[in-house]
Coordinates of C-alpha atoms in Angstrom, one line a residue:
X1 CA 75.0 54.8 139.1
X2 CA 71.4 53.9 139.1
X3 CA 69.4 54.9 141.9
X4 CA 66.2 53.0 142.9
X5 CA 62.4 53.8 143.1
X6 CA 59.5 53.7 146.2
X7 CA 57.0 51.1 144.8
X8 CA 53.5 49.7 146.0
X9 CA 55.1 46.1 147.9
X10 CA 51.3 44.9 146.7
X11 CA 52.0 45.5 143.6
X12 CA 54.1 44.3 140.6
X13 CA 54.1 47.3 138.2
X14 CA 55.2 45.6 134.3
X15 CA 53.9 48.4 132.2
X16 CA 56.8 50.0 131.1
X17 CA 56.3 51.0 127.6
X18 CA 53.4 53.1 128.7
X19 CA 55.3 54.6 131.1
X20 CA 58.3 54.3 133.9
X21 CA 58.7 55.6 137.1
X22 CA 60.5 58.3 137.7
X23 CA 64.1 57.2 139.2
X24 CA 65.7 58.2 142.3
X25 CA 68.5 60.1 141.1
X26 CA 66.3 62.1 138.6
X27 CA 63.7 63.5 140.4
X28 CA 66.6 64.8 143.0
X29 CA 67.6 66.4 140.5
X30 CA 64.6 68.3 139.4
X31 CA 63.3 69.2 143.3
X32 CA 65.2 72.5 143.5
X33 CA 63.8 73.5 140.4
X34 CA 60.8 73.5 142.1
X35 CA 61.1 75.1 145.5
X36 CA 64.7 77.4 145.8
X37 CA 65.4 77.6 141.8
X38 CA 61.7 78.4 140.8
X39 CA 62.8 80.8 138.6
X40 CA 62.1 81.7 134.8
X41 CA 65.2 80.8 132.7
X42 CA 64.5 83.3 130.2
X43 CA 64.7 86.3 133.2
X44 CA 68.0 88.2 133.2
X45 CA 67.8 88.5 137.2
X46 CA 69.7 86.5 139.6
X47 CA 66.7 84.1 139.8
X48 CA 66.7 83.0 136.4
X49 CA 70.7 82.5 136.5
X50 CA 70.2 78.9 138.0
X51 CA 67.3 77.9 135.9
X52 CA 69.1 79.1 132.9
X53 CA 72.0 77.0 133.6
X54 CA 70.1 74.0 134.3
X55 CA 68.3 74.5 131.0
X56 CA 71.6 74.6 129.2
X57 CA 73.3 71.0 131.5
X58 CA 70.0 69.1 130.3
X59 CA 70.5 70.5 126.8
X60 CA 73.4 68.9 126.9
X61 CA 72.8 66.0 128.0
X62 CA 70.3 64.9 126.0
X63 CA 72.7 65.6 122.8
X64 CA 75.5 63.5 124.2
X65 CA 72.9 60.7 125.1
X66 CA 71.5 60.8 121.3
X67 CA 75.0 62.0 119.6
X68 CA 73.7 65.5 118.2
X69 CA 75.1 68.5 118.3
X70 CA 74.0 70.9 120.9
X71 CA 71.9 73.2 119.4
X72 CA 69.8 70.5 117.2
X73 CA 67.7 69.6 120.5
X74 CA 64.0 71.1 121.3
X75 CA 62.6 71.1 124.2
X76 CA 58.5 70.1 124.0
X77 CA 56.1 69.3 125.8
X78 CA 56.4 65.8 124.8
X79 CA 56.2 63.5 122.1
X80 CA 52.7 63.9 120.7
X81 CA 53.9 67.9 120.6
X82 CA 57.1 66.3 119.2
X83 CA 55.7 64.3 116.1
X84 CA 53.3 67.6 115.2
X85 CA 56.0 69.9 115.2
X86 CA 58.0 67.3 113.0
X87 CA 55.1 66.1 110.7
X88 CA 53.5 69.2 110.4
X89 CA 57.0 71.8 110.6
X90 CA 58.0 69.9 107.4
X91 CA 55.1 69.5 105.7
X92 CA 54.2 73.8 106.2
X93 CA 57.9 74.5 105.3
X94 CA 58.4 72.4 102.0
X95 CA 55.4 72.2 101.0
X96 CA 56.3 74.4 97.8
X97 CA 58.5 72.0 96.8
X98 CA 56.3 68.8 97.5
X99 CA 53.1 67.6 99.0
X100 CA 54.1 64.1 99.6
X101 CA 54.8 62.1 103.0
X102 CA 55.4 58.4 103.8
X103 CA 54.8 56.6 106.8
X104 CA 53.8 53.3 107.5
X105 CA 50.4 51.6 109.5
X106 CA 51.8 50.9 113.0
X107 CA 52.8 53.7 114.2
X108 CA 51.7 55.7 117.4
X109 CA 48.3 57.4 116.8
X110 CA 50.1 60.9 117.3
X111 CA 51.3 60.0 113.5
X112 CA 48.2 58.3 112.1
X113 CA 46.0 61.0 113.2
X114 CA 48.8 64.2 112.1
X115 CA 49.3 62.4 108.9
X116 CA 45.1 62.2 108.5
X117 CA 44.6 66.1 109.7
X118 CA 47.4 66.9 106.4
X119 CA 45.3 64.5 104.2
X120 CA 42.4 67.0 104.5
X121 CA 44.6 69.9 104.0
X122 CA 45.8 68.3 100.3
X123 CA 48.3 66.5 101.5
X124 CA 48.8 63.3 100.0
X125 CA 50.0 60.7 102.5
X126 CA 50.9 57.1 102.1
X127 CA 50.6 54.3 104.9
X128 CA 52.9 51.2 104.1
X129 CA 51.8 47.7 105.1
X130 CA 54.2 46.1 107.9
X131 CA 55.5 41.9 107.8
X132 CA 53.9 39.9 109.9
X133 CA 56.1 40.9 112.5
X134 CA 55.6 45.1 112.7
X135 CA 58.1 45.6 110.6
X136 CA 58.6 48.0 107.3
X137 CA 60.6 46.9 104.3
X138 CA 62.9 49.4 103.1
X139 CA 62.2 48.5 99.4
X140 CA 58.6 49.4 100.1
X141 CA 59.8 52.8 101.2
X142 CA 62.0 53.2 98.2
X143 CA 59.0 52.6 95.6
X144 CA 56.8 54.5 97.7
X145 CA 59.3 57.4 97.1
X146 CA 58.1 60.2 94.0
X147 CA 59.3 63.6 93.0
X148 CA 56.9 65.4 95.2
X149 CA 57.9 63.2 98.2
X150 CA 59.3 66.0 101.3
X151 CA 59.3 63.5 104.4
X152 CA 59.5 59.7 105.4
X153 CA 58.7 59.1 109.2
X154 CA 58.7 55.2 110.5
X155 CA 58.6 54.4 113.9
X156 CA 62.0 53.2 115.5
X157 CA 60.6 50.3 117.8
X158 CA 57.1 49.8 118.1
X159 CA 55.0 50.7 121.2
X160 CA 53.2 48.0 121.3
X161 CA 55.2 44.7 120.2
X162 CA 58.8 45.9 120.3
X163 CA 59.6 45.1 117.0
X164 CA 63.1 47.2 116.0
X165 CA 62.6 49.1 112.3
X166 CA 65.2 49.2 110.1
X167 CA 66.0 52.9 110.2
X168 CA 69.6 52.8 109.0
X169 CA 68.6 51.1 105.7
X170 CA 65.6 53.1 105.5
X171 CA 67.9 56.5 105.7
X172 CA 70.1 55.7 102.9
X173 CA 67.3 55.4 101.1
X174 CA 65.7 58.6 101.8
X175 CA 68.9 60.1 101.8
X176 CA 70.0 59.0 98.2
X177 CA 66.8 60.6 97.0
X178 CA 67.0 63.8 98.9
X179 CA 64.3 63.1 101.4
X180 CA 64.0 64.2 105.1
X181 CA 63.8 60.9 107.4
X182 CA 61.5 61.2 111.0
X183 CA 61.4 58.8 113.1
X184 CA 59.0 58.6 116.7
X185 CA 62.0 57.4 118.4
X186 CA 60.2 57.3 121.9
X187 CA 60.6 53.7 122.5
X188 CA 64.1 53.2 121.5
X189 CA 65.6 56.1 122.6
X190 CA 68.0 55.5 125.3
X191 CA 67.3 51.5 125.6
X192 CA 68.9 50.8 121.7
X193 CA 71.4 52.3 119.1
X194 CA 70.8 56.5 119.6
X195 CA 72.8 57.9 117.7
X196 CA 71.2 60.1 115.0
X197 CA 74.0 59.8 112.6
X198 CA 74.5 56.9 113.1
X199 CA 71.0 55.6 112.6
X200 CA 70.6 58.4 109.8
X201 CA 68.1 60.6 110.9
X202 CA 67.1 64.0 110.2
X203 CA 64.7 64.4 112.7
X204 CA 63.5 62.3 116.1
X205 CA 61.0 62.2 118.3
X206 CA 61.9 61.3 122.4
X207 CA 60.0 61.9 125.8
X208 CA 61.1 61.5 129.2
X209 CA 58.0 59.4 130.6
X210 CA 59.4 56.1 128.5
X211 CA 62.8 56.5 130.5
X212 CA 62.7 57.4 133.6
X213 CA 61.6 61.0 133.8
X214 CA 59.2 63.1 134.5
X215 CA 55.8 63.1 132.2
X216 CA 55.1 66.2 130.2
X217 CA 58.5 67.1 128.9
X218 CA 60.4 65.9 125.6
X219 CA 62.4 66.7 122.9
X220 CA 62.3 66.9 118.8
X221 CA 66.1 66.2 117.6
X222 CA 66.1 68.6 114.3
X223 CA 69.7 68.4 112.4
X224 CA 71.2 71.5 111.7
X225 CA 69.8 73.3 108.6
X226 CA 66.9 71.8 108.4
X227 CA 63.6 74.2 108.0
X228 CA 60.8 73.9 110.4
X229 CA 57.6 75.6 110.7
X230 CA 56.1 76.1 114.4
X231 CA 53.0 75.0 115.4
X232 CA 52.3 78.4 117.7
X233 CA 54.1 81.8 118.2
X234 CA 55.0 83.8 121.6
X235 CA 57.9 84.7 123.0
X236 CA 60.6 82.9 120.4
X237 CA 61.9 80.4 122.9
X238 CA 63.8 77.5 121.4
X239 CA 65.4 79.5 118.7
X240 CA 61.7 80.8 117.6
X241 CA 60.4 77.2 117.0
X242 CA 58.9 75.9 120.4
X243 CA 57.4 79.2 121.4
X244 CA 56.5 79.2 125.3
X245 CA 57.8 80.0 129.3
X246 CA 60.5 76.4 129.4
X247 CA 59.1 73.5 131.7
X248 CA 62.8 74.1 133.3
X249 CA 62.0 71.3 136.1
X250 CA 60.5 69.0 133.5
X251 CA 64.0 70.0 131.2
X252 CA 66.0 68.9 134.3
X253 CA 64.3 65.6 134.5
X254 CA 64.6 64.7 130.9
X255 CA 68.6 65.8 131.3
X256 CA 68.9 63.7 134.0
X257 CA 67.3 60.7 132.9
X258 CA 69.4 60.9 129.6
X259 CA 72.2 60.6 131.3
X260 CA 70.7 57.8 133.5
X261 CA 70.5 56.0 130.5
X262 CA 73.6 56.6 129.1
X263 CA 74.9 54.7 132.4
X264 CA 72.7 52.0 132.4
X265 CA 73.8 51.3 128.1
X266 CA 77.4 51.3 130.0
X267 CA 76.4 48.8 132.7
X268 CA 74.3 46.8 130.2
X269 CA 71.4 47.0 132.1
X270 CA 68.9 46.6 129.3
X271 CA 70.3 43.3 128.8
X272 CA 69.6 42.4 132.2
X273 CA 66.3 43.2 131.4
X274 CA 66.1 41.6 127.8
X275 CA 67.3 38.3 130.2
X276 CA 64.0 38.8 132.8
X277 CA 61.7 39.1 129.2
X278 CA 63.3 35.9 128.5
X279 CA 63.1 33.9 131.6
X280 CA 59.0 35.4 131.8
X281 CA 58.2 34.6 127.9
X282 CA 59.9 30.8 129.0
X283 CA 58.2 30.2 131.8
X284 CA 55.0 31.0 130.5
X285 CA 55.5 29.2 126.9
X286 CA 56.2 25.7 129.0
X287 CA 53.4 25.9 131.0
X288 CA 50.8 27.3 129.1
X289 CA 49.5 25.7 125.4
X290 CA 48.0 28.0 122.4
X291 CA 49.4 31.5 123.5
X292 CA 51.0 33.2 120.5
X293 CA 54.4 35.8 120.6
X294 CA 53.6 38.9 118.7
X295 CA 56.2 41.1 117.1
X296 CA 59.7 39.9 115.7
X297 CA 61.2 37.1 117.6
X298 CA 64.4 38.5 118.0
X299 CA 64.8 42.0 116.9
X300 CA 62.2 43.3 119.5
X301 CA 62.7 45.8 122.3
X302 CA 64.5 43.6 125.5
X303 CA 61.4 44.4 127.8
X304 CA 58.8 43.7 125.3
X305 CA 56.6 40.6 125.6
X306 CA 53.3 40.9 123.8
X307 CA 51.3 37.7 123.8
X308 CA 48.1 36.2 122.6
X309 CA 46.7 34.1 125.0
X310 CA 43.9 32.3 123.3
X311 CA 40.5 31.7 123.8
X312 CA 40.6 34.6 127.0
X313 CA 39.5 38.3 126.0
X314 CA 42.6 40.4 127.1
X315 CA 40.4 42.8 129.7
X316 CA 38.8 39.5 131.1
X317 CA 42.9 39.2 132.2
X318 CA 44.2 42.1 133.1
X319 CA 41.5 42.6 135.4
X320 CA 41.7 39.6 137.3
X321 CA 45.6 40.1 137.5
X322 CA 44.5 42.6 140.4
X323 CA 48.1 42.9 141.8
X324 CA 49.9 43.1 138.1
X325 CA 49.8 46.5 136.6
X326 CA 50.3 45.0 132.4
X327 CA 48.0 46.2 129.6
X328 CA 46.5 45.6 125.8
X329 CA 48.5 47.8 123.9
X330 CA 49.1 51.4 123.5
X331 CA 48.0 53.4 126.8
X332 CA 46.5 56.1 124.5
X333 CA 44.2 53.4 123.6
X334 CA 43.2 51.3 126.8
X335 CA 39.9 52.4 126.5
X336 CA 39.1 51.0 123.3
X337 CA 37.5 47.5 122.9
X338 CA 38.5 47.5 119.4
X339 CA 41.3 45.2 117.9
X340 CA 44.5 47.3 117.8
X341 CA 45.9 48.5 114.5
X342 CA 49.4 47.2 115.2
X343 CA 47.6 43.8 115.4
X344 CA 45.5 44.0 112.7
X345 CA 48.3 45.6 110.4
X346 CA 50.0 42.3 111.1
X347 CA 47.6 40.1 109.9
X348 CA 46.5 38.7 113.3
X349 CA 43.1 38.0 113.0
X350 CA 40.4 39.7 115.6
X351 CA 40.0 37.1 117.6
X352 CA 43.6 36.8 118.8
X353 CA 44.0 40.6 118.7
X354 CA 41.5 40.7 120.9
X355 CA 43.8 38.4 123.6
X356 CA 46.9 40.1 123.8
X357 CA 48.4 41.6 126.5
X358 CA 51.7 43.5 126.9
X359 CA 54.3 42.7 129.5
X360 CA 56.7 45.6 129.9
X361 CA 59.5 44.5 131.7
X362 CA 62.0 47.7 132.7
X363 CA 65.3 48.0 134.5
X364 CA 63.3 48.2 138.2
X365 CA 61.9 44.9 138.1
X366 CA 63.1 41.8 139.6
X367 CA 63.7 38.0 139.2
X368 CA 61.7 37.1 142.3
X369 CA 58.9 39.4 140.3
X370 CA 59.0 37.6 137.5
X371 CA 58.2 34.3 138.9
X372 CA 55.7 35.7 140.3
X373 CA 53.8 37.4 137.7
X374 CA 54.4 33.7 135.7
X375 CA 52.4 31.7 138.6
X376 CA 49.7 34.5 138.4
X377 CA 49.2 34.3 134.7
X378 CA 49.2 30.6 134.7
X379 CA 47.0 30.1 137.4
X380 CA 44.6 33.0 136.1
X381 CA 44.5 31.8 132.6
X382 CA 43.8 28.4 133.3
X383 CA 40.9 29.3 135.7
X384 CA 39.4 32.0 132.8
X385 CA 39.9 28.9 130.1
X386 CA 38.2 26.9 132.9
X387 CA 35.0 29.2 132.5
X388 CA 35.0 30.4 129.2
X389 CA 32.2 29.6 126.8
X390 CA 33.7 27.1 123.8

């Protein structure tokens, strides 16, 4: 069953792809792991008995939630830790038999920037362009492909605008060629299809902060036999790749909130939610003229609604929606003033980059919420539009 959360009543908190709340039933789980079970899971006293058996539960979980094997799940720190140790682990342990890794130009800056550091090391990387809508075409991968090609790693549902990537076509085609498929799973994990065989992947990328668990915790999915070299060394934890003391009430959380998930994919609740992104992206296209969907129409994360409205800068918005916590993009990037590279990958011109915001609907918000947040935008909008220089 899913629990609830203790929100701000003056606030309306649609943010959810930069992060959720923790849920009720999750962080009750992780309390004792914290005050009466504070022990080190790798100690052999009685202290590190419980901590050690809570390690090995959320271990568990977390492969029945993505349909792995038990022992193919590392524990990190989350999933900027997660994409290095994938990225980089593959590229250091194959790189005798290839220098050559494909990934496309919208995903998450903990990519871009990996991908860049190798390129300076002789690594030879290549970024494929994205549709209109986000998304990569498989063919584009398959030509990309040479001889000296060791990893492909595309982004499962974009942070930013949802859009859904075509993983299991992808795999077969890195598969048929003999080359290792990555994906930064974070967003889809636990709200679509995730299953690893199923979607074909050799390695993945998840965190608990995207659903419903505690920041500072995640997980690399690493199929069994596949080589990896760590980022650091120490005391050999996680089968000698993920080197440090375990986070064993972070592990907990991340445990628990895969299984959270897997109950809420049984009561359908991210439908629920797809219907709320619905009724808000209505609502606001009847009432408000020249505002401009971004991402794929239908195969889009259900809480994702990323729109252009024009002619208002995006800060100039969020700002004056004091009581609505929504943002421009990626959270890692809310500082910047700068058109986002999702955008401008797409071919959306600065000036309507420049308007988008992000609605992040998630499984905690409500109808009554949603009407309101649509009065507030329309009401705000029209007054900015009112204002604004021509």
């Amino acid at each position: 069953m899913i629990g609830t959360i203790i929100v701000d009543n003056k606030m309306i908190y649609m943010d959810n792809h930069a992060t959720t709340p923790i849920a009720s039933e999750v962080l009750e789980e992780m309390l004792p792991f914290y005050t009466t079970h504070f022990g080190n899971a790798a100690s052999s006293h009685l202290y590190g008995i419980k901590p050690k058996e809570a390690v090995i539960k959320a271990r568990q979980q977390v492969a029945d939630l993505i349909g792995c094997k038990f022992e193919e799940v590392i524990f990190t720190s989350g999933a900027t830790e997660s994409n290095n140790l994938a990225i980089r682990g593959v590229a250091y342990a194959y790189r005798d038999t290839g220098n050559h890794i494909i990934t496309s130009t919208v995903e998450h800056h903990a990519i871009l920037d990996t991908c860049h550091a190798l390129e300076s090391e002789g690594f030879e990387i290549t970024y494929l362009p994205v549709d209109r809508f986000g998304m990569v075409d498989p063919d584009a991968v398959k030509k990309a492909i040479t001889t000296q090609t060791i990893l492909v790693s595309i982004i499962y549902a974009n942070n930013e605008v949802g859009t859904i990537n075509p993983l299991k076509d992808i795999a077969k085609i890195a598969s048929n060629h003999e080359v290792l498929f990555h994906s930064d799973a974070v967003q889809g994990i636990g709200k679509i299809e995730s299953n690893m065989d199923m979607l074909g992947l050799d390695l993945a990328s998840m965190t608990a902060h995207k659903i419903y668990g505690p920041k500072g915790v995640g997980a690399l999915y690493l199929r069994e036999g596949i080589e990896l070299h760590p980022l650091f060394y120490g005391g050999g934890q996680e089968n000698g790749i993920r080197s440090g003391t375990l986070n064993v009430g972070g592990i907990v959380g991340l445990g628990a909130a895969c299984h959270s998930c897997s109950v809420a994919m049984d009561d359908k609740i991210e439908e629920k939610v797809g219907e709320l992104r619905n009724i808000l992206h209505e609502k606001l296209s009847s009432r408000i003229p020249d505002i401009h969907l971004n991402g794929h129409p239908k195969k889009r994360l259900s809480g994702n609604l990323h729109i252009s409205f024009k002619g208002i800068q995006n800060q100039a918005l969020m700002m004056s929606l004091e009581k609505i916590a929504v943002s421009a993009g990626s959270a890692c990037d809310s500082e910047s003033v700068s058109p986002s590279h999702v955008l401008s990958a797409m071919g959306i011109p600065d000036e309507l980059a420049l308007t988008a915001v992000r609605f992040g609907v998630g499984r905690y918000n409500t109808s009554e919420e949603i009407d309101i947040v649509a009065d507030e935008v329309e009401m705000t909008v029209k007054r900015l539009r009112s204002i604004a220089p021509v």
